[in-house]
PDB file of C-alpha atoms in Angstrom:
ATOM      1  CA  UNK A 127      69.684  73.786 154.702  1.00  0.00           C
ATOM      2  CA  UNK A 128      72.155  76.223 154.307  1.00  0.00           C
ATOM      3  CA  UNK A 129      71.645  77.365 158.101  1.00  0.00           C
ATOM      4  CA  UNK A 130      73.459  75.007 160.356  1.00  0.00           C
ATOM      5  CA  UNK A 131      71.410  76.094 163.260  1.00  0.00           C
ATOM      6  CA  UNK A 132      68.505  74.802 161.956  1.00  0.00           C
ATOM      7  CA  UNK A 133      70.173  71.258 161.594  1.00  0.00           C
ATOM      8  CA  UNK A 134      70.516  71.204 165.232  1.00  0.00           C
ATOM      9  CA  UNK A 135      67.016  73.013 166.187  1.00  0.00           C
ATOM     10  CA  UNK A 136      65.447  70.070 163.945  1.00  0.00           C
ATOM     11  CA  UNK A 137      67.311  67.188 165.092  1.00  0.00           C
ATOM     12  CA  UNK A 138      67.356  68.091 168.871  1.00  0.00           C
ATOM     13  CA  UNK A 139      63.296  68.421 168.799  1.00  0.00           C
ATOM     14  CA  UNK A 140      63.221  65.277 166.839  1.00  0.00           C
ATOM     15  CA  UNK A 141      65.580  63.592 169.590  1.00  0.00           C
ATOM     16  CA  UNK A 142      63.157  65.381 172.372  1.00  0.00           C
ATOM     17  CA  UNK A 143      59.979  63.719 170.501  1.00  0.00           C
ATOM     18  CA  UNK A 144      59.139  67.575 170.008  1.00  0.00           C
ATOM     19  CA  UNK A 145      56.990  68.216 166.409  1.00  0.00           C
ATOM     20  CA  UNK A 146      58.483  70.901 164.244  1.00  0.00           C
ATOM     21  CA  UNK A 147      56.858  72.615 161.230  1.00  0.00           C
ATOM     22  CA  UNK A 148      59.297  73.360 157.938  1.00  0.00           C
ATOM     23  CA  UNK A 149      57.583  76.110 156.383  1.00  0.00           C
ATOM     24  CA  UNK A 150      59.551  77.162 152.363  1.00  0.00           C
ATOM     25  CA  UNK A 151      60.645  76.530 149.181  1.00  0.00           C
ATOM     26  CA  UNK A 152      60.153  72.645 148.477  1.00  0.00           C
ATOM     27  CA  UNK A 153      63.058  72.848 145.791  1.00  0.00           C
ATOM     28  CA  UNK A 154      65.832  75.331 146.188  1.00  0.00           C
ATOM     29  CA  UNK A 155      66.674  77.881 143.270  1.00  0.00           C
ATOM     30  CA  UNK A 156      68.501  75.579 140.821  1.00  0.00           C
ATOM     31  CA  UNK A 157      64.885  73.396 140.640  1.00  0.00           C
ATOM     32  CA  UNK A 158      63.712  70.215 141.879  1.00  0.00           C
ATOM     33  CA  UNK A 159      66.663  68.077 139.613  1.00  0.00           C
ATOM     34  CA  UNK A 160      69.462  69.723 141.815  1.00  0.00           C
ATOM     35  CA  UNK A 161      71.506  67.161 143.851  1.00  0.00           C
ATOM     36  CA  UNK A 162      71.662  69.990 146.790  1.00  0.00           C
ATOM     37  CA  UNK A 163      67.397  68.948 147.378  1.00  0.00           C
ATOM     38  CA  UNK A 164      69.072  65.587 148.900  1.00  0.00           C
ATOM     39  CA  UNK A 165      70.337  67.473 151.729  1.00  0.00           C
ATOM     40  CA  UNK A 166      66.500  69.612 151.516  1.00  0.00           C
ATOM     41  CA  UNK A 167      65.093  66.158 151.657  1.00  0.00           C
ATOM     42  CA  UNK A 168      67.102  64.418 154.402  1.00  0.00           C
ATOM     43  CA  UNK A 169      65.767  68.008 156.713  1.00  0.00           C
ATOM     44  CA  UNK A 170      61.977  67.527 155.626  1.00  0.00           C
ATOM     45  CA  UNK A 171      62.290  63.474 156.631  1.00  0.00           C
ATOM     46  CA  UNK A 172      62.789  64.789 160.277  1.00  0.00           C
ATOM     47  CA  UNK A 173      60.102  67.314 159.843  1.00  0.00           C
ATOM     48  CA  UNK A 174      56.425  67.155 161.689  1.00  0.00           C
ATOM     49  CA  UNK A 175      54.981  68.759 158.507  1.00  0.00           C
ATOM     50  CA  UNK A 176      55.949  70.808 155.950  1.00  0.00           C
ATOM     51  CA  UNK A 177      54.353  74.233 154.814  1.00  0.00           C
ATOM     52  CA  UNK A 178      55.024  74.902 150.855  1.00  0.00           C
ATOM     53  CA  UNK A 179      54.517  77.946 149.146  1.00  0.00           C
ATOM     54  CA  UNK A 180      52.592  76.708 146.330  1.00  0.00           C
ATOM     55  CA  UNK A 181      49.815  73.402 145.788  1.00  0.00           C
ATOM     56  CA  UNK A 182      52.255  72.136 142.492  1.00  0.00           C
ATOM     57  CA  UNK A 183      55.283  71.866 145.202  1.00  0.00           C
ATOM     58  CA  UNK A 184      52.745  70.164 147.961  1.00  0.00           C
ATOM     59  CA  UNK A 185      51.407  67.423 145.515  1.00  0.00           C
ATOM     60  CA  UNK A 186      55.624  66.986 144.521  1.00  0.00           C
ATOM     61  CA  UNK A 187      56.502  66.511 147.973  1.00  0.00           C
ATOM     62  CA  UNK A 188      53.743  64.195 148.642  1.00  0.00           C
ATOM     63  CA  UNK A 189      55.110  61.442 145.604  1.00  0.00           C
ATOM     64  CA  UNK A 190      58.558  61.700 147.653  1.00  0.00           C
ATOM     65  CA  UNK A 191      57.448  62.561 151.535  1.00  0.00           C
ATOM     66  CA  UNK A 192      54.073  60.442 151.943  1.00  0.00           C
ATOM     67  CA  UNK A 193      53.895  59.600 155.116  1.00  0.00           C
ATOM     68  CA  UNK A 194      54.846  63.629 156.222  1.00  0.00           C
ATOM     69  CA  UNK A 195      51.970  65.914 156.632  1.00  0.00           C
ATOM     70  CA  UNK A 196      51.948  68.551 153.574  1.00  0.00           C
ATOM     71  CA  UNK A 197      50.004  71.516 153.315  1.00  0.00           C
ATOM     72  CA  UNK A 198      50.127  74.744 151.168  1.00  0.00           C
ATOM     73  CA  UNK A 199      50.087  78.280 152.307  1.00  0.00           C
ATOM     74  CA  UNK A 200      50.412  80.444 148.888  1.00  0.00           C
ATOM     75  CA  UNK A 201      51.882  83.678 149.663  1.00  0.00           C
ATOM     76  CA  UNK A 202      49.320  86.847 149.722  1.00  0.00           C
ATOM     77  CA  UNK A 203      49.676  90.570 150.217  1.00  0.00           C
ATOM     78  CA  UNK A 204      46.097  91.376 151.912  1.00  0.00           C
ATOM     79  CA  UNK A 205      42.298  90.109 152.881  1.00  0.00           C
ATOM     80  CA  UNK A 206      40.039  88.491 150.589  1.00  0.00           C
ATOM     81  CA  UNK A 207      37.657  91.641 151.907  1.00  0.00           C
ATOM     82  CA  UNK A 208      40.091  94.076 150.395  1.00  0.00           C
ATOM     83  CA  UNK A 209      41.196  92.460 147.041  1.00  0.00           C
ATOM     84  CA  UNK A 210      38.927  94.787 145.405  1.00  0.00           C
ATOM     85  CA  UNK A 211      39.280  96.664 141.775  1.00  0.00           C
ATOM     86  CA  UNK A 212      38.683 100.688 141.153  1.00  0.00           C
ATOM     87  CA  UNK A 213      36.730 101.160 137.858  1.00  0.00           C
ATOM     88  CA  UNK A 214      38.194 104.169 136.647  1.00  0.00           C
ATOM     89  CA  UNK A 215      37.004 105.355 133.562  1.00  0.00           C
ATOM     90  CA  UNK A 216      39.644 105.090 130.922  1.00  0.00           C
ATOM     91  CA  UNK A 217      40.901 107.902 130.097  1.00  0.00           C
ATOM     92  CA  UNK A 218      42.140 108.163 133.846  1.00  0.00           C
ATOM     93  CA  UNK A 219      44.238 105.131 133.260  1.00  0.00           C
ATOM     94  CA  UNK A 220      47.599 106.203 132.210  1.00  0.00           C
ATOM     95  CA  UNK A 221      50.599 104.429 134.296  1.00  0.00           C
ATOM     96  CA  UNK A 222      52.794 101.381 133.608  1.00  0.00           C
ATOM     97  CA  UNK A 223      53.679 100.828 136.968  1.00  0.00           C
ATOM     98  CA  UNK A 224      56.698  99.074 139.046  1.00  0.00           C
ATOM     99  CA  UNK A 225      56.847  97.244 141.972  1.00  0.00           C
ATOM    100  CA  UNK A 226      59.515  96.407 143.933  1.00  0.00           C
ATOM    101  CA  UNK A 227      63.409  96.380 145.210  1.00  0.00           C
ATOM    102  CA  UNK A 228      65.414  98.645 142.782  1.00  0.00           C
ATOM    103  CA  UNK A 229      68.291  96.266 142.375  1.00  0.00           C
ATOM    104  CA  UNK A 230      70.052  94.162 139.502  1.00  0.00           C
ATOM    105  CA  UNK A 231      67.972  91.165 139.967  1.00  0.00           C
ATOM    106  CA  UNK A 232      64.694  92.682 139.664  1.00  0.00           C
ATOM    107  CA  UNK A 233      65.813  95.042 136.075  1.00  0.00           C
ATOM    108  CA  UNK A 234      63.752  98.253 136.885  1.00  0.00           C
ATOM    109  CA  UNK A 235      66.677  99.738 134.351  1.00  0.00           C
ATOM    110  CA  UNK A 236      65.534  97.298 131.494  1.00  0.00           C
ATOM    111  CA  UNK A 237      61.785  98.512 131.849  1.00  0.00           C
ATOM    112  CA  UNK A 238      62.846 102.341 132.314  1.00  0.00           C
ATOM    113  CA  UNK A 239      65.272 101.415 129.026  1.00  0.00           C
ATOM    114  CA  UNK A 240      61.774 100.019 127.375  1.00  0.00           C
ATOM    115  CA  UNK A 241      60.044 103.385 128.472  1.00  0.00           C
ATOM    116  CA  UNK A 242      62.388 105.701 127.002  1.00  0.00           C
ATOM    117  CA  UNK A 243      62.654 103.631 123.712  1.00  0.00           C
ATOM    118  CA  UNK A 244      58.955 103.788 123.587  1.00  0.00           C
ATOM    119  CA  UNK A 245      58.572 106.959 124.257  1.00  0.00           C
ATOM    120  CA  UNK A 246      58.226 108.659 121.461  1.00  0.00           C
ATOM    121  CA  UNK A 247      55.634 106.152 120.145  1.00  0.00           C
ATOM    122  CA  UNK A 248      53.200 106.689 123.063  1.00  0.00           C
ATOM    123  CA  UNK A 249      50.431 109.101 123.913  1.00  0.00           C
ATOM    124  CA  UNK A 250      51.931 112.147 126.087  1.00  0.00           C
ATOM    125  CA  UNK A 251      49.583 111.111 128.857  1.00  0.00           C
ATOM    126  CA  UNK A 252      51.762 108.040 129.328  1.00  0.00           C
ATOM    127  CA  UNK A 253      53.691 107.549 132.762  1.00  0.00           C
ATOM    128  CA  UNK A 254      56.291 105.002 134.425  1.00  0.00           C
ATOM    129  CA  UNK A 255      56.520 105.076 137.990  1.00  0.00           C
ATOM    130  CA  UNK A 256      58.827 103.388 140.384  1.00  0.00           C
ATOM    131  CA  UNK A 257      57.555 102.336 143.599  1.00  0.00           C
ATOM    132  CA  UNK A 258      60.305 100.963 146.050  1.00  0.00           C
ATOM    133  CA  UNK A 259      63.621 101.627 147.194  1.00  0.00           C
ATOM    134  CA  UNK A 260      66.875  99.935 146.323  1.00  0.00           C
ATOM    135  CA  UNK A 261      70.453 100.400 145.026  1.00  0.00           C
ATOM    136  CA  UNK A 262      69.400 101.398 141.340  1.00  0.00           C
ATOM    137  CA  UNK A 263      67.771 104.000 142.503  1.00  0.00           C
ATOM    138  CA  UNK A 264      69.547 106.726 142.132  1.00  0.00           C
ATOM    139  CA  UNK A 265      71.081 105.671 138.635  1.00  0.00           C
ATOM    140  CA  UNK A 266      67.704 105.400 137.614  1.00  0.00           C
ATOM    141  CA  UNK A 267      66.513 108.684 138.591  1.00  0.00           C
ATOM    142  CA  UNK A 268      69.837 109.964 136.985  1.00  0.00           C
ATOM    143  CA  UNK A 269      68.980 108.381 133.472  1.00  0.00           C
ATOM    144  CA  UNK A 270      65.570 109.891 133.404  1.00  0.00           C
ATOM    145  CA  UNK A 271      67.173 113.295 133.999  1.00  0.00           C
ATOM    146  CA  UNK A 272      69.447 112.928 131.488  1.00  0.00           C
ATOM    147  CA  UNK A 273      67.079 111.888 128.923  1.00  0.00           C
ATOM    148  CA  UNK A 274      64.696 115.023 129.797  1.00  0.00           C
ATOM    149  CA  UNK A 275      61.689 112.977 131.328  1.00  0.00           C
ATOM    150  CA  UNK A 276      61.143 113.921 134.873  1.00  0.00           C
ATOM    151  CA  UNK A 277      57.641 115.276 134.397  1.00  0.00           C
ATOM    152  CA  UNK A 278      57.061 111.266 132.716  1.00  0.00           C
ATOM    153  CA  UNK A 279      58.708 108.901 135.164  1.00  0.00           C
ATOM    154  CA  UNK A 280      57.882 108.855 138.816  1.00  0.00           C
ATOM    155  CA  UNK A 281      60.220 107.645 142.162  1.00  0.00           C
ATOM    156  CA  UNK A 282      57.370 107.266 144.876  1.00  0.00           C
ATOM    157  CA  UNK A 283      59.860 105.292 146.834  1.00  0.00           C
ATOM    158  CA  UNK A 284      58.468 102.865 149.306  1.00  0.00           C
ATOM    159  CA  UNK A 285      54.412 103.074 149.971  1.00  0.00           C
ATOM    160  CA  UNK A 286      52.968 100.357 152.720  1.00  0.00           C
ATOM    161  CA  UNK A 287      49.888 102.199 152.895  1.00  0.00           C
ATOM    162  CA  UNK A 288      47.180 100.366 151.911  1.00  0.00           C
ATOM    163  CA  UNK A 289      45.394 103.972 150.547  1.00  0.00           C
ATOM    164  CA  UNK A 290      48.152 105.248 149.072  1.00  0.00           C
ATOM    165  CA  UNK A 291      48.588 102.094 147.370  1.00  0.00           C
ATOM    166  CA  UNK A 292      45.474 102.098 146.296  1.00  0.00           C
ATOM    167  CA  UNK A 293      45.372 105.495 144.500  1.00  0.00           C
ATOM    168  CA  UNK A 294      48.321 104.749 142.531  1.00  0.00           C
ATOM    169  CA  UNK A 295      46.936 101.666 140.820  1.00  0.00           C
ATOM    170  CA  UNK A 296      43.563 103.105 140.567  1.00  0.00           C
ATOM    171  CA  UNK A 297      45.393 104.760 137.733  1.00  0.00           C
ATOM    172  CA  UNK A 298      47.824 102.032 136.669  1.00  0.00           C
ATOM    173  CA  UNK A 299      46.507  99.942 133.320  1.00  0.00           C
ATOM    174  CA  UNK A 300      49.188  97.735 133.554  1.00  0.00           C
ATOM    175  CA  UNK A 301      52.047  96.525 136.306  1.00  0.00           C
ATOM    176  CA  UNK A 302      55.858  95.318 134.829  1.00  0.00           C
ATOM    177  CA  UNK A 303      57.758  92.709 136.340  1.00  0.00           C
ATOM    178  CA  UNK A 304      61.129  92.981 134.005  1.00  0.00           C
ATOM    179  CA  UNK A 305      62.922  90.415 136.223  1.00  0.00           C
ATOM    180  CA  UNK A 306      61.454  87.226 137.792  1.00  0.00           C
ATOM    181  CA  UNK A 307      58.100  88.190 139.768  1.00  0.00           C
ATOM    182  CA  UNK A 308      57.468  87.758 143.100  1.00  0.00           C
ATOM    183  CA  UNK A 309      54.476  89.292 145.660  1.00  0.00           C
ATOM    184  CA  UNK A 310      53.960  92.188 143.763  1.00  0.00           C
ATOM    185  CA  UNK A 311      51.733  90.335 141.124  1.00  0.00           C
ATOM    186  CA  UNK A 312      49.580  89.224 144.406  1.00  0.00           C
ATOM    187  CA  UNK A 313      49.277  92.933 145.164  1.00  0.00           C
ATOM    188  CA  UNK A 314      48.463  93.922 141.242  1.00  0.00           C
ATOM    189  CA  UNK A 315      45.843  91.298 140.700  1.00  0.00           C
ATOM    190  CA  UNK A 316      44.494  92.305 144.333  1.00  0.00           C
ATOM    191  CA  UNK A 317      43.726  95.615 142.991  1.00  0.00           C
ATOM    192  CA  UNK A 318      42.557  94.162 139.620  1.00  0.00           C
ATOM    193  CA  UNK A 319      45.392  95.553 137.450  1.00  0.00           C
ATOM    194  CA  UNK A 320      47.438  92.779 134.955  1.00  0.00           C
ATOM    195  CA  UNK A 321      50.605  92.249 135.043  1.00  0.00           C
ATOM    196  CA  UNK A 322      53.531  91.938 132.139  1.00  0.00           C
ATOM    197  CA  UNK A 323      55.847  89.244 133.191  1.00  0.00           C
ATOM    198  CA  UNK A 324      59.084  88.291 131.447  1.00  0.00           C
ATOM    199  CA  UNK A 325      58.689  84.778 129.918  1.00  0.00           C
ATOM    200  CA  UNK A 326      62.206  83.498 130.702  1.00  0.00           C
ATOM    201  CA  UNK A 327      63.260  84.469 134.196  1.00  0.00           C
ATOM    202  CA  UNK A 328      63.851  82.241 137.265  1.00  0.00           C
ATOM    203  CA  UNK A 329      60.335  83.212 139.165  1.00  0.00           C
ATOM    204  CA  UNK A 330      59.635  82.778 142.866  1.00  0.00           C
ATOM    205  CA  UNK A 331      56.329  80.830 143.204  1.00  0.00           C
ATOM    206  CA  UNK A 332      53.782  83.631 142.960  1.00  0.00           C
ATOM    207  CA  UNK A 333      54.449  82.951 139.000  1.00  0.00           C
ATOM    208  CA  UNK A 334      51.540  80.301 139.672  1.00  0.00           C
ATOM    209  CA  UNK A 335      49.148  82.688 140.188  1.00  0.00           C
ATOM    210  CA  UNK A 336      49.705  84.408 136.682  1.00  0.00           C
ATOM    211  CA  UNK A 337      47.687  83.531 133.926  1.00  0.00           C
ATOM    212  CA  UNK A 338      48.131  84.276 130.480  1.00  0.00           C
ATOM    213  CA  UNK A 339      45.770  85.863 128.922  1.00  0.00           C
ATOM    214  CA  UNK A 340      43.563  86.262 131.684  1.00  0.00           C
ATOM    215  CA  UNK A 341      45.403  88.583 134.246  1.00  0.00           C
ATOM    216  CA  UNK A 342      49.099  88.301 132.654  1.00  0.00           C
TER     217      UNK A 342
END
């Protein structure tokens, strides 16, 4: 809504008898009790249809929007034919692995805090590893130096190769998400590996896709 352009775009096809397709959030970031979803509201009333990100927002919209065609389209990071887990034995599994921008909202430095707390208490096989690229990065890679473990924590930067991917969570026993998660538990229960989520941060939808217990 924020996007006056899309105001006209919507009402001009509307005007024009033209059908137009809303594809997001149903609820903006404050939740589905903000008074800012009126104007969110008043945009998906001259909708076509709307596209959701998750079923939970679909089956809200549908008490409020019924006579607007709802589907959901829960975001994914690959194929059904290549969500498929390595079986490493375990003693090759030795990573806590992270996923992801390198900036304030996500809190690599709070996990890489964790690690080097931790440290001490772990076996020496133990790694962190950063994959992405962000702001934070080079602060990060500064605090590892200065607390002497280089040869422990790992920048890999960003990786969109499928393979390479692959080959780093074929030895990962368990992704972090220290801020609120987003695709990258998709892409870690894709390749089999859990996930540690933090329990009180404002997560995108993909948090309905973690389980407790069962893959989180």
């Amino acid at each position: 809504p924020r996007i006056l352009s899309n105001w006209v775009i919507l009402f001009t096809r509307a005007l024009w008898g033209r059908p137009t397709i809303l594809w997001g959030h149903a609820w903006g970031r404050e939740g589905d009790h903000s008074l800012r979803n009126i104007l969110r509201l008043l945009m998906m009333r001259a909708a076509s249809a709307i596209v959701t990100y998750t079923h939970s927002q679909k089956e809200q919209l549908k008490r409020v929007l019924p006579h607007i065609r709802i589907v959901a389209a829960p975001n994914s990071s690959v194929r059904r034919s290549e969500a498929i887990a390595d079986l490493p034995a375990p003693d090759d599994l030795n990573t806590i692995l992270y996923v992801g921008r390198l900036n304030p909202a996500k809190k690599p430095g709070l996990l890489l805090d964790s690690f080097i707390a931790a440290r001490s208490k772990l076996p020496s096989t133990i790694k962190l590893c950063f994959v992405g690229t962000g702001e934070e990065r080079a602060g990060l890679e500064s605090r590892v130096r200065a607390a002497g473990l280089t040869e422990w924590v790992k920048f890999k930067g960003h990786v969109g190769d499928r393979q390479a991917l692959r080959s780093i969570y074929a030895r990962t026993f368990c992704a972090v998400s220290p801020g609120y998660v987003g695709r990258s538990a998709i892409q870690a229960f894709s390749f089999g590996v859990p996930m540690v989520i933090a329990a009180n941060e404002n997560h995108s939808p993909e948090i309905q896709a973690c389980s407790e217990s069962e893959n989180t």
